[in-house]
C-alpha cells in the first residue's frame, strides 16, 4: 500500500506542475512590449502608443500614462507580444478625466502574423471607466483594438492582455 501512496502523490505533483505550466498569467503579457497606433494627437509624444502598455492604470491623461490618437475613421492601437500565446482576456482602462464616452464599439482582433487579423471579441457601446473582454484561448502574437464604425479619437490609459504560453510537461 505504501507504493500506491507514493505513486498517487507523484501523480498529484505531476498534475500540479502541468497545471502551473498552462495557467493564465496574472501579469499582463503586453507590459513593455512594442505597441503602435496610426498617429498622435497634436504630435504629443508623451501620449504615444507605449503609454497603453506601460503597466500604469492612471486614468488622467495629463499624468502621461495614456495614449491618444487623432480623430479618424476606425482608430486603432496594437501590441506585439513578441511570442505566440493563448489569449484569454483583454482588460481596457479608459481615460476618466475627460471624454469617457469616446471609447466605444471596441473590437479586439488577434493575429499570429501582423495583418492576418480575426475578430476575437467585441464590446458594443461605451466601455465606461474600464472593461474586460473574455477571449476563448485564441492563439496570437498581435492584439489590436479598433473603434469600429466611428470617426473618433482613441484614448485609453492601459490595455492588459492575459493568457498563457501553452507549454506543457510531457511524460517520457
XYZ file of N, CA and C in Angstrom:
516
model
N 0.822 -1.192 0.000
C 0.000 0.000 0.000
C 0.866 1.256 0.000
N 2.048 1.183 0.600
C 2.923 2.345 0.653
C 3.318 2.795 -0.752
N 3.575 1.866 -1.666
C 3.918 2.192 -3.052
C 2.789 2.932 -3.745
N 1.539 2.562 -3.438
C 0.382 3.228 -4.041
C 0.293 4.673 -3.573
N 0.606 4.924 -2.319
C 0.570 6.291 -1.790
C 1.627 7.143 -2.486
N 2.820 6.610 -2.652
C 3.892 7.352 -3.333
C 3.512 7.606 -4.783
N 2.959 6.596 -5.458
C 2.533 6.764 -6.844
C 1.467 7.849 -6.934
N 0.465 7.836 -6.039
C -0.586 8.853 -6.062
C -0.006 10.236 -5.808
N 0.885 10.359 -4.817
C 1.484 11.654 -4.501
C 2.284 12.158 -5.695
N 3.043 11.269 -6.341
C 3.831 11.635 -7.521
C 2.937 12.088 -8.657
N 1.805 11.411 -8.881
C 0.858 11.793 -9.922
C 0.244 13.154 -9.617
N -0.134 13.386 -8.356
C -0.721 14.675 -7.962
C 0.281 15.806 -8.171
N 1.553 15.570 -7.849
C 2.580 16.588 -8.047
C 2.768 16.871 -9.538
N 2.780 15.814 -10.371
C 2.922 15.983 -11.812
C 1.756 16.796 -12.372
N 0.524 16.506 -11.949
C -0.646 17.252 -12.392
C -0.525 18.720 -11.974
N -0.090 18.963 -10.755
C 0.077 20.343 -10.271
C 1.123 21.077 -11.100
N 2.225 20.424 -11.435
C 3.257 21.049 -12.259
C 2.714 21.340 -13.649
N 1.999 20.401 -14.250
C 1.445 20.615 -15.583
C 0.453 21.765 -15.584
N -0.392 21.844 -14.570
C -1.352 22.944 -14.493
C -0.637 24.278 -14.376
N 0.452 24.315 -13.642
C 1.172 25.579 -13.486
C 1.786 26.025 -14.804
N 2.080 25.110 -15.687
C 2.679 25.465 -16.969
C 1.657 26.052 -17.942
N 0.361 25.772 -17.783
C -0.628 26.246 -18.739
C -1.595 27.259 -18.132
N -1.379 27.671 -16.903
C -2.300 28.625 -16.301
C -2.060 30.023 -16.866
N -3.119 30.804 -16.936
C -3.032 32.167 -17.462
C -2.164 33.021 -16.538
N -1.513 33.992 -17.127
C -0.649 34.873 -16.350
C -1.476 35.788 -15.461
N -0.872 36.239 -14.367
C -1.523 37.224 -13.509
C -0.942 38.610 -13.768
N 0.068 38.679 -14.639
C 0.665 39.944 -15.058
C 0.408 40.067 -16.558
N 0.070 41.254 -16.988
C -0.227 41.464 -18.398
C 0.946 41.053 -19.280
N 0.644 40.297 -20.323
C 1.657 39.899 -21.304
C 2.130 41.094 -22.126
N 1.351 42.171 -22.143
C 1.635 43.322 -23.005
C 2.608 44.326 -22.397
N 2.819 44.291 -21.090
C 3.632 45.321 -20.429
C 5.019 45.409 -21.062
N 5.357 46.619 -21.516
C 6.672 46.884 -22.059
C 6.931 46.351 -23.457
N 5.949 45.717 -24.077
C 6.129 45.176 -25.423
C 5.905 46.287 -26.461
N 6.439 46.118 -27.679
C 6.265 47.143 -28.715
C 4.785 47.335 -29.065
N 4.361 48.585 -29.098
C 2.979 48.900 -29.446
C 2.972 50.026 -30.470
N 1.844 50.169 -31.166
C 1.756 51.208 -32.190
C 0.330 51.695 -32.329
N 0.211 52.855 -32.951
C -1.063 53.484 -33.269
C -0.839 54.263 -34.558
N -1.901 54.611 -35.292
C -1.697 55.213 -36.616
C -1.176 56.648 -36.599
N -1.398 57.369 -35.516
C -0.982 58.770 -35.447
C -1.012 59.238 -33.995
N -0.532 60.456 -33.762
C -0.511 61.057 -32.425
C -1.386 62.304 -32.406
N -2.143 62.477 -31.350
C -2.914 63.695 -31.193
C -1.946 64.846 -30.969
N -2.060 65.872 -31.798
C -1.265 67.093 -31.648
C 0.238 66.815 -31.560
N 0.669 65.706 -32.160
C 2.085 65.310 -32.126
C 2.655 65.227 -30.712
N 1.813 64.855 -29.749
C 2.245 64.727 -28.353
C 2.923 63.383 -28.148
N 4.232 63.382 -28.177
C 4.990 62.143 -27.998
C 4.751 61.525 -26.623
N 4.356 62.346 -25.653
C 4.088 61.812 -24.316
C 2.745 61.084 -24.239
N 1.977 61.052 -25.340
C 0.729 60.297 -25.400
C 0.794 59.250 -26.509
N 1.960 58.663 -26.707
C 2.119 57.701 -27.792
C 1.708 56.294 -27.359
N 1.799 55.381 -28.295
C 1.274 54.025 -28.114
C 1.834 53.306 -26.898
N 3.111 53.513 -26.580
C 3.698 52.758 -25.461
C 3.105 53.118 -24.103
N 2.343 54.191 -24.030
C 1.654 54.536 -22.773
C 0.468 53.596 -22.513
N 0.030 52.902 -23.551
C -1.090 51.967 -23.408
C -0.716 50.656 -22.777
N 0.577 50.389 -22.652
C 1.011 49.140 -22.029
C 2.270 49.361 -21.200
N 2.250 50.474 -20.447
C 3.396 50.797 -19.575
C 3.236 50.239 -18.164
N 2.122 49.541 -17.903
C 1.895 48.948 -16.588
C 1.263 49.895 -15.587
N 0.873 51.088 -16.029
C 0.282 52.092 -15.139
C -1.151 52.376 -15.571
N -2.101 52.162 -14.684
C -3.522 52.367 -14.981
C -4.007 53.785 -14.690
N -3.126 54.707 -14.379
C -3.511 56.090 -14.083
C -4.423 56.600 -15.197
N -5.624 57.035 -14.849
C -6.643 57.389 -15.841
C -6.722 58.884 -16.150
N -5.771 59.662 -15.670
C -5.701 61.081 -16.004
C -4.637 61.252 -17.081
N -5.058 61.604 -18.272
C -4.139 61.669 -19.410
C -2.991 62.643 -19.184
N -3.206 63.680 -18.384
C -2.173 64.684 -18.153
C -1.031 64.182 -17.254
N -1.180 62.986 -16.719
C -0.083 62.353 -15.971
C 0.787 61.499 -16.895
N 0.459 61.546 -18.190
C 1.260 60.922 -19.256
C 1.395 59.403 -19.155
N 0.278 58.746 -18.835
C 0.240 57.289 -18.866
C -0.890 56.782 -19.754
N -1.315 57.592 -20.729
C -2.389 57.223 -21.651
C -1.919 57.492 -23.076
N -2.485 56.764 -24.030
C -2.198 57.071 -25.435
C -3.401 57.797 -26.028
N -3.190 58.507 -27.144
C -4.237 59.345 -27.735
C -3.958 59.503 -29.223
N -4.901 59.077 -30.052
C -4.772 59.264 -31.491
C -5.493 60.539 -31.923
N -5.288 60.906 -33.177
C -6.107 61.956 -33.774
C -7.481 61.372 -34.068
N -8.436 62.249 -34.291
C -9.757 61.796 -34.708
C -9.641 61.236 -36.127
N -10.150 60.034 -36.317
C -10.083 59.379 -37.623
C -11.134 58.277 -37.696
N -11.382 57.775 -38.880
C -12.283 56.649 -39.075
C -11.606 55.390 -38.541
N -12.268 54.730 -37.618
C -11.813 53.476 -37.024
C -10.361 53.534 -36.510
N -10.105 54.387 -35.522
C -8.758 54.449 -34.953
C -8.409 53.135 -34.247
N -7.108 52.850 -34.169
C -6.672 51.580 -33.585
C -5.407 51.758 -32.762
N -5.153 50.723 -31.965
C -3.921 50.587 -31.178
C -3.590 49.107 -31.175
N -2.304 48.757 -31.259
C -1.953 47.338 -31.224
C -0.652 47.098 -30.479
N -0.501 45.862 -30.034
C 0.707 45.442 -29.327
C 1.239 44.157 -29.955
N 2.554 44.077 -30.026
C 3.260 42.877 -30.473
C 3.764 42.176 -29.213
N 3.212 41.022 -28.899
C 3.591 40.278 -27.690
C 4.935 39.578 -27.854
N 5.494 39.600 -29.040
C 6.812 39.055 -29.363
C 6.925 37.540 -29.235
N 5.821 36.880 -29.002
C 5.737 35.420 -28.993
C 4.253 35.073 -29.114
N 3.978 33.862 -29.503
C 2.576 33.424 -29.630
C 2.097 32.902 -28.281
N 0.944 33.383 -27.866
C 0.301 32.974 -26.616
C -1.137 32.571 -26.897
N -1.732 31.830 -25.968
C -3.172 31.604 -25.971
C -3.774 32.759 -25.179
N -4.543 33.606 -25.818
C -5.105 34.797 -25.188
C -6.450 34.445 -24.545
N -6.606 34.844 -23.277
C -7.826 34.534 -22.537
C -8.655 35.769 -22.181
N -7.995 36.944 -22.133
C -8.725 38.139 -21.685
C -7.950 39.392 -22.071
N -8.702 40.456 -22.366
C -8.111 41.778 -22.570
C -8.877 42.753 -21.678
N -8.141 43.474 -20.835
C -8.717 44.498 -19.965
C -8.316 45.865 -20.496
N -9.278 46.775 -20.548
C -9.030 48.132 -21.033
C -9.385 49.126 -19.937
N -8.511 50.099 -19.711
C -8.727 51.141 -18.708
C -8.817 52.477 -19.432
N -9.955 53.112 -19.309
C -10.278 54.316 -20.052
C -9.754 55.568 -19.370
N -9.627 56.594 -20.138
C -9.356 57.935 -19.609
C -10.629 58.404 -18.910
N -10.517 58.908 -17.673
C -11.722 59.356 -16.959
C -11.689 60.829 -16.572
N -10.580 61.522 -16.861
C -10.553 62.956 -16.557
C -11.371 63.747 -17.580
N -11.696 63.133 -18.700
C -12.471 63.781 -19.767
C -12.863 62.720 -20.787
N -13.920 62.985 -21.492
C -14.215 62.294 -22.755
C -14.372 60.781 -22.627
N -14.939 60.313 -21.543
C -15.045 58.873 -21.271
C -15.892 58.142 -22.311
N -16.777 58.877 -23.000
C -17.670 58.240 -23.972
C -16.996 57.940 -25.311
N -15.779 58.376 -25.523
C -15.104 58.145 -26.811
C -14.764 56.671 -27.038
N -14.414 55.967 -26.004
C -14.052 54.547 -26.143
C -15.329 53.720 -26.239
N -15.691 53.409 -27.472
C -16.946 52.678 -27.707
C -16.814 51.780 -28.938
N -17.670 50.782 -28.973
C -17.690 49.834 -30.093
C -16.283 49.293 -30.369
N -15.695 48.720 -29.326
C -14.312 48.255 -29.393
C -14.259 46.815 -29.894
N -13.508 46.640 -30.960
C -13.226 45.304 -31.480
C -11.817 44.908 -31.047
N -11.692 43.683 -30.546
C -10.383 43.099 -30.267
C -10.114 42.106 -31.391
N -9.061 42.354 -32.143
C -8.652 41.435 -33.202
C -7.299 40.855 -32.815
N -7.068 39.627 -33.225
C -5.816 38.948 -32.908
C -5.221 38.362 -34.185
N -3.913 38.157 -34.143
C -3.234 37.573 -35.302
C -1.930 36.921 -34.852
N -1.553 35.890 -35.539
C -0.237 35.294 -35.343
C 0.772 36.034 -36.221
N 0.324 36.431 -37.411
C 1.127 37.212 -38.347
C 0.480 38.584 -38.478
N 1.255 39.648 -38.333
C 0.714 41.009 -38.424
C -0.003 41.192 -39.752
N -1.279 41.579 -39.692
C -2.085 41.795 -40.891
C -3.109 40.705 -41.133
N -2.908 39.524 -40.566
C -3.850 38.413 -40.745
C -4.841 38.405 -39.582
N -5.636 39.473 -39.456
C -6.490 39.694 -38.280
C -7.776 38.890 -38.327
N -8.220 38.483 -37.143
C -9.567 37.933 -36.995
C -10.156 38.458 -35.691
N -11.447 38.745 -35.728
C -12.128 39.285 -34.545
C -12.182 38.227 -33.459
N -11.733 38.615 -32.262
C -11.763 37.711 -31.116
C -12.777 38.132 -30.068
N -13.128 39.429 -30.038
C -14.117 39.931 -29.082
C -14.618 41.285 -29.564
N -15.788 41.667 -29.064
C -16.369 42.962 -29.422
C -17.180 43.483 -28.244
N -17.013 44.769 -27.964
C -17.796 45.432 -26.919
C -18.623 46.525 -27.571
N -19.934 46.363 -27.565
C -20.845 47.345 -28.145
C -21.141 48.441 -27.123
N -21.101 49.698 -27.563
C -21.368 50.822 -26.667
C -20.099 51.264 -25.965
N -20.236 52.183 -25.016
C -19.063 52.716 -24.319
C -18.541 51.708 -23.295
N -17.245 51.799 -23.003
C -16.653 50.852 -22.044
C -16.689 51.385 -20.618
N -17.106 52.651 -20.432
C -17.094 53.228 -19.095
C -15.663 53.446 -18.634
N -15.414 53.322 -17.343
C -14.056 53.540 -16.838
C -13.135 52.366 -17.161
N -13.705 51.178 -17.342
C -12.900 50.010 -17.727
C -13.814 48.916 -18.254
N -13.222 47.996 -18.956
C -13.967 46.833 -19.464
C -13.005 45.666 -19.586
N -13.540 44.478 -19.378
C -12.774 43.245 -19.507
C -13.483 42.365 -20.524
N -12.769 41.978 -21.565
C -13.361 41.133 -22.597
C -12.699 39.763 -22.582
N -13.519 38.739 -22.435
C -13.014 37.367 -22.459
C -12.735 36.945 -23.893
N -11.665 36.197 -24.043
C -11.285 35.662 -25.350
C -11.048 34.174 -25.147
N -11.542 33.386 -26.070
C -11.574 31.943 -25.906
C -10.279 31.254 -26.334
N -9.190 31.497 -25.588
C -7.925 30.804 -25.819
C -7.446 30.876 -27.270
N -7.547 32.044 -27.871
C -7.121 32.255 -29.249
C -5.605 32.413 -29.283
N -4.951 31.715 -30.189
C -3.504 31.867 -30.341
C -3.205 33.164 -31.076
N -2.294 33.978 -30.516
C -1.956 35.242 -31.151
C -0.610 35.762 -30.674
N 0.031 36.477 -31.555
C 1.217 37.255 -31.210
C 0.841 38.735 -31.146
N -0.105 39.146 -31.988
C -0.528 40.546 -32.084
C -1.953 40.691 -31.576
N -2.193 41.766 -30.828
C -3.530 42.088 -30.335
C -3.812 43.535 -30.733
N -4.967 43.758 -31.362
C -5.309 45.081 -31.892
C -6.696 45.496 -31.420
N -6.795 46.723 -30.918
C -8.083 47.309 -30.537
C -8.465 48.335 -31.590
N -9.712 48.304 -32.042
C -10.211 49.251 -33.037
C -11.576 49.745 -32.599
N -11.810 51.052 -32.698
C -13.158 51.598 -32.521
C -13.862 51.411 -33.857
N -14.836 50.526 -33.906
C -15.470 50.148 -35.169
C -16.596 51.107 -35.553
N -16.609 51.423 -36.838
C -17.688 52.186 -37.487
C -17.899 53.573 -36.902
N -16.817 54.203 -36.424
C -16.919 55.569 -35.893
C -15.712 56.395 -36.339
N -15.924 57.698 -36.435
C -14.820 58.648 -36.570
C -14.643 59.242 -35.186
N -13.481 59.012 -34.588
C -13.295 59.370 -33.182
C -11.807 59.378 -32.838
N -11.500 59.905 -31.676
C -10.185 59.769 -31.069
C -10.180 58.448 -30.311
N -9.061 57.748 -30.316
C -8.907 56.578 -29.449
C -7.911 56.954 -28.369
N -8.353 56.850 -27.136
C -7.510 57.197 -25.989
C -7.845 56.245 -24.850
N -6.867 55.502 -24.449
C -7.004 54.601 -23.305
C -5.757 54.756 -22.445
N -5.895 54.374 -21.186
C -4.775 54.558 -20.259
C -4.033 53.271 -19.937
N -4.606 52.147 -20.230
C -3.876 50.878 -20.106
C -4.669 49.803 -20.833
N -3.940 48.935 -21.511
C -4.502 47.745 -22.139
C -3.704 46.573 -21.597
N -4.384 45.652 -20.963
C -3.733 44.478 -20.387
C -4.193 43.232 -21.141
N -3.254 42.403 -21.522
C -3.537 41.180 -22.265
C -3.111 40.004 -21.400
N -4.031 39.079 -21.184
C -3.754 37.915 -20.346
C -3.863 36.633 -21.148
N -3.054 35.649 -20.789
C -3.080 34.373 -21.462
C -1.971 33.482 -20.952
N -1.615 32.495 -21.740
C -0.580 31.542 -21.339
C 0.156 31.047 -22.572
N 1.322 30.490 -22.359
C 2.178 30.081 -23.476
C 1.764 28.745 -24.068
N 1.125 27.900 -23.301
C 0.697 26.599 -23.797
C 1.744 25.514 -23.636
N 2.914 25.854 -23.090
C 3.946 24.832 -22.880
C 3.480 23.870 -21.789
N 3.696 22.608 -22.044
C 3.308 21.592 -21.076
C 4.463 20.631 -20.845
N 4.497 20.063 -19.652
C 5.461 18.983 -19.388
C 4.921 17.700 -20.025
N 5.814 16.867 -20.523
C 5.410 15.636 -21.167
C 6.128 14.463 -20.481
N 5.374 13.422 -20.174
C 5.975 12.211 -19.589
C 6.655 11.412 -20.675
N 7.852 10.933 -20.422
C 8.556 10.095 -21.389
C 8.702 8.703 -20.865
